[in-house]
mmCIF file with all atom_site columns, C-alpha atoms in Angstrom:
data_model
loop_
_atom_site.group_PDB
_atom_site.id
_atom_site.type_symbol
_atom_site.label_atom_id
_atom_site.label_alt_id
_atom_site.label_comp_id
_atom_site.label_asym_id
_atom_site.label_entity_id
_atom_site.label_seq_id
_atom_site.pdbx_PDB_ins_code
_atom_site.Cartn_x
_atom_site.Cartn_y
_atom_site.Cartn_z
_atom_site.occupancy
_atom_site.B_iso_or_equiv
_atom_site.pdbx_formal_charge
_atom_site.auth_seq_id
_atom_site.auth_comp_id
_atom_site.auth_asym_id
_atom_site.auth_atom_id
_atom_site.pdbx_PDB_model_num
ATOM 1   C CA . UNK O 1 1   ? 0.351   21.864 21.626 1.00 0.00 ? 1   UNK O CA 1
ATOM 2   C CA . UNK O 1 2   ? -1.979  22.083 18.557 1.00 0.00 ? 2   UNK O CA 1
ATOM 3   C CA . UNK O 1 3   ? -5.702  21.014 18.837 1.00 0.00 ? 3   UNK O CA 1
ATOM 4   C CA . UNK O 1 4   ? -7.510  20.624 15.826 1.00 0.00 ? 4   UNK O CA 1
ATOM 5   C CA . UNK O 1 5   ? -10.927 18.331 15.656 1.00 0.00 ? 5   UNK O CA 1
ATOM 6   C CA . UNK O 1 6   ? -12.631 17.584 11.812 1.00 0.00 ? 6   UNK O CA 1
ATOM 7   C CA . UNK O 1 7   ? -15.938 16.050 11.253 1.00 0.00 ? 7   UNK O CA 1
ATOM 8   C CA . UNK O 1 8   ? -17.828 14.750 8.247  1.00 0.00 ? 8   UNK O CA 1
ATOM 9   C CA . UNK O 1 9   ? -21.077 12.633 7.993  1.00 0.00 ? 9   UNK O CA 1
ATOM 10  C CA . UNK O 1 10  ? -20.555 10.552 4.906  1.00 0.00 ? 10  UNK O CA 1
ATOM 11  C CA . UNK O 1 11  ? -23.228 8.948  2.757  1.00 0.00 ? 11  UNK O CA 1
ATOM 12  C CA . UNK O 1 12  ? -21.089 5.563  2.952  1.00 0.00 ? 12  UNK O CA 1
ATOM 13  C CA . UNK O 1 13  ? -21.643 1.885  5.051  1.00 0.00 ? 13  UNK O CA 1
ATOM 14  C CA . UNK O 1 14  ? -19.028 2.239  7.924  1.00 0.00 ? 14  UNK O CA 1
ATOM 15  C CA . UNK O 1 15  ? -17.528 -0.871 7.055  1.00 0.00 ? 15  UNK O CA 1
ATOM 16  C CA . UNK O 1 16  ? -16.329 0.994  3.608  1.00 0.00 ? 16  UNK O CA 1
ATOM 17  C CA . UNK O 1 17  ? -15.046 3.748  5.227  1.00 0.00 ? 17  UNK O CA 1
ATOM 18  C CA . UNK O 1 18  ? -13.361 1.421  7.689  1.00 0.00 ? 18  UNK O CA 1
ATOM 19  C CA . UNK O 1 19  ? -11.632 -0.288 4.810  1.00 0.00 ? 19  UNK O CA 1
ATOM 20  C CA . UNK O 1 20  ? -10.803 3.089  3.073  1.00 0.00 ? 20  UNK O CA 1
ATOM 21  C CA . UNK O 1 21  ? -9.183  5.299  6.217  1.00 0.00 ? 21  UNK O CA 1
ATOM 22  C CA . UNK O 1 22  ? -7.056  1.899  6.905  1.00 0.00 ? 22  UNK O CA 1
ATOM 23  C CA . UNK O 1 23  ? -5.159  1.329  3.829  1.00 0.00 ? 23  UNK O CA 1
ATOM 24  C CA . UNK O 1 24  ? -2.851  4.086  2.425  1.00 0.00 ? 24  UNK O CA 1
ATOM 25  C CA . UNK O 1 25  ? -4.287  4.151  -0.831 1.00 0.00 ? 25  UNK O CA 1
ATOM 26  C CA . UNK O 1 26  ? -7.035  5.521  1.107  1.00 0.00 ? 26  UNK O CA 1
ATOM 27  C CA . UNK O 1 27  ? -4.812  8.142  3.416  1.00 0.00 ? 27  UNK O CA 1
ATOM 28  C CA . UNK O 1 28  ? -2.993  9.171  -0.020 1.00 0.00 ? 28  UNK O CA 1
ATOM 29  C CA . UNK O 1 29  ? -6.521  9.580  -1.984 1.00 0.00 ? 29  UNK O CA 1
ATOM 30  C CA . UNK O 1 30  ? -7.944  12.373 0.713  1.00 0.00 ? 30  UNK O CA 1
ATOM 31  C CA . UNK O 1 31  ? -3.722  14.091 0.899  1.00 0.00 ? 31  UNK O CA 1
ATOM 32  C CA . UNK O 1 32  ? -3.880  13.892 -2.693 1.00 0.00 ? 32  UNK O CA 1
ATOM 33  C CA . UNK O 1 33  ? -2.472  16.095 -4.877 1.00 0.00 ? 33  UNK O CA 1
ATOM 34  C CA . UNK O 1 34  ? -1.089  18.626 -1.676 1.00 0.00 ? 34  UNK O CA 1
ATOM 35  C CA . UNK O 1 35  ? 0.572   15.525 0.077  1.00 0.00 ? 35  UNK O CA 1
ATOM 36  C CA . UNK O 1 36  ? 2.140   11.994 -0.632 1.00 0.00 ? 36  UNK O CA 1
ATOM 37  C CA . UNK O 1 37  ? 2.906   9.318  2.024  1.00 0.00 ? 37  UNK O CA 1
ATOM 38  C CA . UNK O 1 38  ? 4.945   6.566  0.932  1.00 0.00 ? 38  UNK O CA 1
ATOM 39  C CA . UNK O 1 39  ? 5.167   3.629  2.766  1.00 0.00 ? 39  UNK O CA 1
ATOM 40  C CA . UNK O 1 40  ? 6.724   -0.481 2.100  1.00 0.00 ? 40  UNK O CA 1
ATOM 41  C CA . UNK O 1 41  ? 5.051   -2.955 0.430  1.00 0.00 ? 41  UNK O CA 1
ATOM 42  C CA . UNK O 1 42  ? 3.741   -4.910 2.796  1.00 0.00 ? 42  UNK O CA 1
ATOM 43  C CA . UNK O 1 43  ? 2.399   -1.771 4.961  1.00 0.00 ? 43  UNK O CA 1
ATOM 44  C CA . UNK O 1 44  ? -0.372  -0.832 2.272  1.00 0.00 ? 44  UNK O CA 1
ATOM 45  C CA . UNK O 1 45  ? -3.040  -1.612 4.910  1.00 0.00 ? 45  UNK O CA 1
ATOM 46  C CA . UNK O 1 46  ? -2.705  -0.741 8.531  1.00 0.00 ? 46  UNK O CA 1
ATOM 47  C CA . UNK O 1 47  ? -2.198  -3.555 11.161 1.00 0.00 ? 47  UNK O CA 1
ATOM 48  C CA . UNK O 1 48  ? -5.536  -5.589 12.995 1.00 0.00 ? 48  UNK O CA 1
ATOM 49  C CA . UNK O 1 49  ? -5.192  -4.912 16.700 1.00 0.00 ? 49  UNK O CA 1
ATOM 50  C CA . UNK O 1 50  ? -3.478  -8.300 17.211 1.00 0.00 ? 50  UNK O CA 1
ATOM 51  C CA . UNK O 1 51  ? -0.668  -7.183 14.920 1.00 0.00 ? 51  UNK O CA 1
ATOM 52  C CA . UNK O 1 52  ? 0.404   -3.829 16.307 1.00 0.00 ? 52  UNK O CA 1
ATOM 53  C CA . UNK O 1 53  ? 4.272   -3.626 16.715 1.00 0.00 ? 53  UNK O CA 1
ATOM 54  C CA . UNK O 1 54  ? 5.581   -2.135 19.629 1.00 0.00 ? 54  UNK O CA 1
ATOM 55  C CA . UNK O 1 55  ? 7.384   0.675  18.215 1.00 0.00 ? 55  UNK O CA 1
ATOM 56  C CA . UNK O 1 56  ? 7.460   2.093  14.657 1.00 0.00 ? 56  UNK O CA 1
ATOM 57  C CA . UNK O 1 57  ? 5.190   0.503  12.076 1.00 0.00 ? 57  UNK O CA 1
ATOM 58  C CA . UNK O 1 58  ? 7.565   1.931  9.094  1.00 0.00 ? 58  UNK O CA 1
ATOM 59  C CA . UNK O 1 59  ? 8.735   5.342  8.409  1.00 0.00 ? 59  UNK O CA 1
ATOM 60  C CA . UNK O 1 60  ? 7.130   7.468  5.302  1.00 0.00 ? 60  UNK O CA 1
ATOM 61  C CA . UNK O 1 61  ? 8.472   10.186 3.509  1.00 0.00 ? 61  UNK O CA 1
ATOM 62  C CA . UNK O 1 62  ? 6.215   13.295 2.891  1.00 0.00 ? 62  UNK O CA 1
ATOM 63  C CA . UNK O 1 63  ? 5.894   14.121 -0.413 1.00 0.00 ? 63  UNK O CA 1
ATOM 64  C CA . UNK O 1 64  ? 4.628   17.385 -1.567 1.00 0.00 ? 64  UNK O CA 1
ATOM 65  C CA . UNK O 1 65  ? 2.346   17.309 -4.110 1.00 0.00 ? 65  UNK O CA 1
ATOM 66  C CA . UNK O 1 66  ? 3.455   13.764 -4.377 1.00 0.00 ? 66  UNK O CA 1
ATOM 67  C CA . UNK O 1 67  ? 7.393   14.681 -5.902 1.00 0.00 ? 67  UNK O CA 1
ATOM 68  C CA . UNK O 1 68  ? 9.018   16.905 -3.081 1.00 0.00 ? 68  UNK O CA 1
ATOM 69  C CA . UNK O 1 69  ? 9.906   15.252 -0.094 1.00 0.00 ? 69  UNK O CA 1
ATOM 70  C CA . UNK O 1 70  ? 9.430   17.982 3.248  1.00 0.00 ? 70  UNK O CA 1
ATOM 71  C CA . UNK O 1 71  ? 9.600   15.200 6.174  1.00 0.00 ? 71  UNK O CA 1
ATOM 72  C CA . UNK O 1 72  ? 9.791   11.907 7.452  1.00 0.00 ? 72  UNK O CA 1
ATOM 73  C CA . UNK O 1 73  ? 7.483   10.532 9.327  1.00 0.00 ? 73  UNK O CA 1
ATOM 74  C CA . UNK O 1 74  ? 7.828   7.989  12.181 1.00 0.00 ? 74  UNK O CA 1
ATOM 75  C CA . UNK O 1 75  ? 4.303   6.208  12.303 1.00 0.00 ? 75  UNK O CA 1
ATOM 76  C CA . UNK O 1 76  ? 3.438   4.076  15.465 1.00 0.00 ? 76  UNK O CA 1
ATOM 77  C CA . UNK O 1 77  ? 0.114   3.296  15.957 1.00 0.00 ? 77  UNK O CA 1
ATOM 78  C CA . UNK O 1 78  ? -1.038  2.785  19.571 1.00 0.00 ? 78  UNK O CA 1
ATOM 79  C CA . UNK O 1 79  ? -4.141  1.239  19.116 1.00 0.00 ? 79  UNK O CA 1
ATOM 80  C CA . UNK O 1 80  ? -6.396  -0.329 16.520 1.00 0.00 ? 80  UNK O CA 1
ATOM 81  C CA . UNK O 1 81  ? -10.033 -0.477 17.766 1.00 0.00 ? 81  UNK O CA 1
ATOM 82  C CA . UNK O 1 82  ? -12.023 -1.793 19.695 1.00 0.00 ? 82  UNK O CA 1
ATOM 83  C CA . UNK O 1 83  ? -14.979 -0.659 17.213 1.00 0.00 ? 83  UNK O CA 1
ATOM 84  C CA . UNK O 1 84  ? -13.509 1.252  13.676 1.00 0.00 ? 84  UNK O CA 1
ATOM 85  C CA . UNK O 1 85  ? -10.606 3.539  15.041 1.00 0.00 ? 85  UNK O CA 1
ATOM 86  C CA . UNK O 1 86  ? -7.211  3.907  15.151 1.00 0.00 ? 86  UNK O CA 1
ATOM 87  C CA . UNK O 1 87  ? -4.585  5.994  17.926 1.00 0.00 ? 87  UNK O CA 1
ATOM 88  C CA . UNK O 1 88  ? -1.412  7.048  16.108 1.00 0.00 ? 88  UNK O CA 1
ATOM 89  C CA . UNK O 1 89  ? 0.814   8.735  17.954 1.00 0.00 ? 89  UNK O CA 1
ATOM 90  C CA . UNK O 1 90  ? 4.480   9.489  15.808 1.00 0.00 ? 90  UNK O CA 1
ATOM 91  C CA . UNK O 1 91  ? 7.229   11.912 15.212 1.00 0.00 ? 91  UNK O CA 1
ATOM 92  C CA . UNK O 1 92  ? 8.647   13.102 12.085 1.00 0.00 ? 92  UNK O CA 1
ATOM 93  C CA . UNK O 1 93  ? 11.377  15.569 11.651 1.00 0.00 ? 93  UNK O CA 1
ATOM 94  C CA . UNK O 1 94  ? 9.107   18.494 11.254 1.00 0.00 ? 94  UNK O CA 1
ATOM 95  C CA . UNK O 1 95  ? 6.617   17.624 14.477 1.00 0.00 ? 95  UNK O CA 1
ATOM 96  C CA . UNK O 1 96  ? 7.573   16.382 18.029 1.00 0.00 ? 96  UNK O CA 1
ATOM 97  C CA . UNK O 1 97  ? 4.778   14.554 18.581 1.00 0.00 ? 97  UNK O CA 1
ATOM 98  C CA . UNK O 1 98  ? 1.788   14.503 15.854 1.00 0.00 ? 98  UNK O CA 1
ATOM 99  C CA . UNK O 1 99  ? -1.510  12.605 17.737 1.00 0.00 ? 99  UNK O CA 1
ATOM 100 C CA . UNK O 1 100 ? -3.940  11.513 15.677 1.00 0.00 ? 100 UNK O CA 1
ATOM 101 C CA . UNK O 1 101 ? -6.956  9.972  16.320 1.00 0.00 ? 101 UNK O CA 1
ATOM 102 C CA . UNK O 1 102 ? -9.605  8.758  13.434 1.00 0.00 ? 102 UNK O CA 1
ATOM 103 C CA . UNK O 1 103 ? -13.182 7.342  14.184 1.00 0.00 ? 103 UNK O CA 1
ATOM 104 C CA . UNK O 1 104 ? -15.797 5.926  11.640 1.00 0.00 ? 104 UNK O CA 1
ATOM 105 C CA . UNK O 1 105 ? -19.418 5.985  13.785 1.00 0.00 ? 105 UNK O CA 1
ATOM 106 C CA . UNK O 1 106 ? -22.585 4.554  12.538 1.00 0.00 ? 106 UNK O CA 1
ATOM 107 C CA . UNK O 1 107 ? -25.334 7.022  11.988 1.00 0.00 ? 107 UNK O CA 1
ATOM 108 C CA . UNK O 1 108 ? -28.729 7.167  9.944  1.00 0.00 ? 108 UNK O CA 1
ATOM 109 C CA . UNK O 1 109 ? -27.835 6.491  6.241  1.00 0.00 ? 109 UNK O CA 1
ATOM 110 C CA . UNK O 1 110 ? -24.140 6.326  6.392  1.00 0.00 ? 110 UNK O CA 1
ATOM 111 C CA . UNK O 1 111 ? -21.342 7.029  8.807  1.00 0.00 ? 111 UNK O CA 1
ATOM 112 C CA . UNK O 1 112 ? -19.498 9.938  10.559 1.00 0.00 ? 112 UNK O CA 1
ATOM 113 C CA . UNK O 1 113 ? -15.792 10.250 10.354 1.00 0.00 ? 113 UNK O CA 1
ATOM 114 C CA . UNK O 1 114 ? -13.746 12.378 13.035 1.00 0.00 ? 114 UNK O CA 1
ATOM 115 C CA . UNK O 1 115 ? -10.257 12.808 13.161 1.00 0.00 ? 115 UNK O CA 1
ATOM 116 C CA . UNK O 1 116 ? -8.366  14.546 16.212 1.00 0.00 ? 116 UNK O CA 1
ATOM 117 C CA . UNK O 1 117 ? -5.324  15.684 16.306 1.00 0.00 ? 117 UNK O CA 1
ATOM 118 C CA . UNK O 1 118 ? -2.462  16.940 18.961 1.00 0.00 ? 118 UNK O CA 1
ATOM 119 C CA . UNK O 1 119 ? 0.799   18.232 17.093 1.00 0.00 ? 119 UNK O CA 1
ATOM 120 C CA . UNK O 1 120 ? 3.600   19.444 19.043 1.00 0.00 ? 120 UNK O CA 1
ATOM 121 C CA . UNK O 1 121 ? 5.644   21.229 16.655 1.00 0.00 ? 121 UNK O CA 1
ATOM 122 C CA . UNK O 1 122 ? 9.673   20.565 17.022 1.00 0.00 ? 122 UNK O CA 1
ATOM 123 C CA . UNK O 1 123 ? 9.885   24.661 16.805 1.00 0.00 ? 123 UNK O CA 1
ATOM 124 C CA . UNK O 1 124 ? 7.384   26.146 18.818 1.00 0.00 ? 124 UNK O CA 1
ATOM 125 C CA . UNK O 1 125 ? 7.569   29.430 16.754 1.00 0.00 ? 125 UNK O CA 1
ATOM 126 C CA . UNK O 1 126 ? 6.245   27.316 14.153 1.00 0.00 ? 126 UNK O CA 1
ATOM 127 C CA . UNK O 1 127 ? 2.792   26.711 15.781 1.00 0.00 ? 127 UNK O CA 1
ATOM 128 C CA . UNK O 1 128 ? 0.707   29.027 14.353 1.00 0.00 ? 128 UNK O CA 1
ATOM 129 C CA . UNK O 1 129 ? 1.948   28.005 10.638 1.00 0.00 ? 129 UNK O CA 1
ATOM 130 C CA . UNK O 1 130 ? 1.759   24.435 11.427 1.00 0.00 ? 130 UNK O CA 1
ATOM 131 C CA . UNK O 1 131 ? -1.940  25.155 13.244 1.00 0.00 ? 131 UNK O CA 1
ATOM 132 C CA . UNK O 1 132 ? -3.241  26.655 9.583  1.00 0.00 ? 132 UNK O CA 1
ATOM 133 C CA . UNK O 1 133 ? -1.534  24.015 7.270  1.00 0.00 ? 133 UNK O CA 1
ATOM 134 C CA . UNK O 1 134 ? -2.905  21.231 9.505  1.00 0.00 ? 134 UNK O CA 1
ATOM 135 C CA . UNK O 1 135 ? -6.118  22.421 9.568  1.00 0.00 ? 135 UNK O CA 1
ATOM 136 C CA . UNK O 1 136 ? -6.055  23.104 5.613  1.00 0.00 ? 136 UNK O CA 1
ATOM 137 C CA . UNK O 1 137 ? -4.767  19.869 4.726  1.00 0.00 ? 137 UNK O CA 1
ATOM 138 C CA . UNK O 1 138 ? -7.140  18.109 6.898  1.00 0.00 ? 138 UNK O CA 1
ATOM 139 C CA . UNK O 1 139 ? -10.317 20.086 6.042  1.00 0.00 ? 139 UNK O CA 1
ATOM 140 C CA . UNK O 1 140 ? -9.199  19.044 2.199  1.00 0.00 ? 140 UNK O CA 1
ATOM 141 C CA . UNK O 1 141 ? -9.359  15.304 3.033  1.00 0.00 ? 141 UNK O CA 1
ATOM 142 C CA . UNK O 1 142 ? -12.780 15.625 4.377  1.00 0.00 ? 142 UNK O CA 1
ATOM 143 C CA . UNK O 1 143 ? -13.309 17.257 1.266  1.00 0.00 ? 143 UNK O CA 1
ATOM 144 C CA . UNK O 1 144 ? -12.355 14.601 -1.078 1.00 0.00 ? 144 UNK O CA 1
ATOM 145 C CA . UNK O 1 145 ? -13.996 11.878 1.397  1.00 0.00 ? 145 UNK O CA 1
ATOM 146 C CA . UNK O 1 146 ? -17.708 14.342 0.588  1.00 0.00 ? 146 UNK O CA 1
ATOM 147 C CA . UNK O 1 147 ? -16.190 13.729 -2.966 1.00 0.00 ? 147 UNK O CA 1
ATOM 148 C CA . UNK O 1 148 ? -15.642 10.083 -3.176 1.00 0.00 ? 148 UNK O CA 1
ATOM 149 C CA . UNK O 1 149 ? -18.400 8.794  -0.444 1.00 0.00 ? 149 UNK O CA 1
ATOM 150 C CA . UNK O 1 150 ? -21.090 12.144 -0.756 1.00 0.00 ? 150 UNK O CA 1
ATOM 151 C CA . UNK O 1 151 ? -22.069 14.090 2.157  1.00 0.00 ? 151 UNK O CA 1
ATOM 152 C CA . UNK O 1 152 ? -25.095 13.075 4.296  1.00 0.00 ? 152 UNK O CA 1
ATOM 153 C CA . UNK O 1 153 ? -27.126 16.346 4.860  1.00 0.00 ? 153 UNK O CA 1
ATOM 154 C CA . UNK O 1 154 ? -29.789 17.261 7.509  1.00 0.00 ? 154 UNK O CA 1
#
């Protein structure tokens, strides 16, 4: 298993940031332009906790730089709150299991956002590729939330 853990402090209400990480013009603005998810109609924001489906939410295909599809993606959220985070724990054709857990916390001018993440790649020799490219993709969407929110410093 792959353990990866990515932090930013964000000059940006938590509420926002809520509202940003949950719909998937949001997710597709921090892959953006490495990565595309695409996902239904009717999925463009993530579930409330009272309407989690047991199961798959939908299935997304991964587009790189938003043309080339490279997987397919199983999402199935686990949980939605209590408080601003989400538990997603899916499979796609590339991953076994890819655990991801975001959380938006209040702190002095703005919000911190973490995401964790478990990924159990379906070919284990593919671990330490998968380890860098995970990291890199998710160190550049922290990068374009400093971008779009600004970065709290101190």
């Amino acid at each position: 298993m792959i353990d990866l853990r990515v932090e930013s402090r964000l000059a940006a209400a938590p509420d926002a940031l809520w509202q940003h990480a949950t719909s998937m013009a949001g997710v597709n603005f921090e892959l953006m332009p490495l990565v595309r998810m695409t996902h239904p109609d009717d999925r463009a924001r993530l579930p409330d906790a009272g309407e989690l489906p047991d199961g798959v939410l939908f299935r997304s295909w991964l587009l790189a730089f938003g043309v080339l599809p490279f997987d397919r993606h199983a999402l199935c959220l686990r949980r939605v709150g209590p408080g601003m985070r989400f538990d997603e724990d899916s499979t796609s054709w590339l991953q076994r299991r890819w655990i991801h857990h975001r959380r938006v916390e209040p702190v002095a001018g703005g919000a911190r956002v973490i995401d964790e993440l478990r990924i159990e790649p379906r070919l284990r020799i593919a671990a330490p590729l998968v380890r860098v490219l995970v990291a890199q993709l998710f160190d550049h969407r922290h990068r374009r939330l400093r971008q779009r929110f600004g970065a709290l410093t101190g």
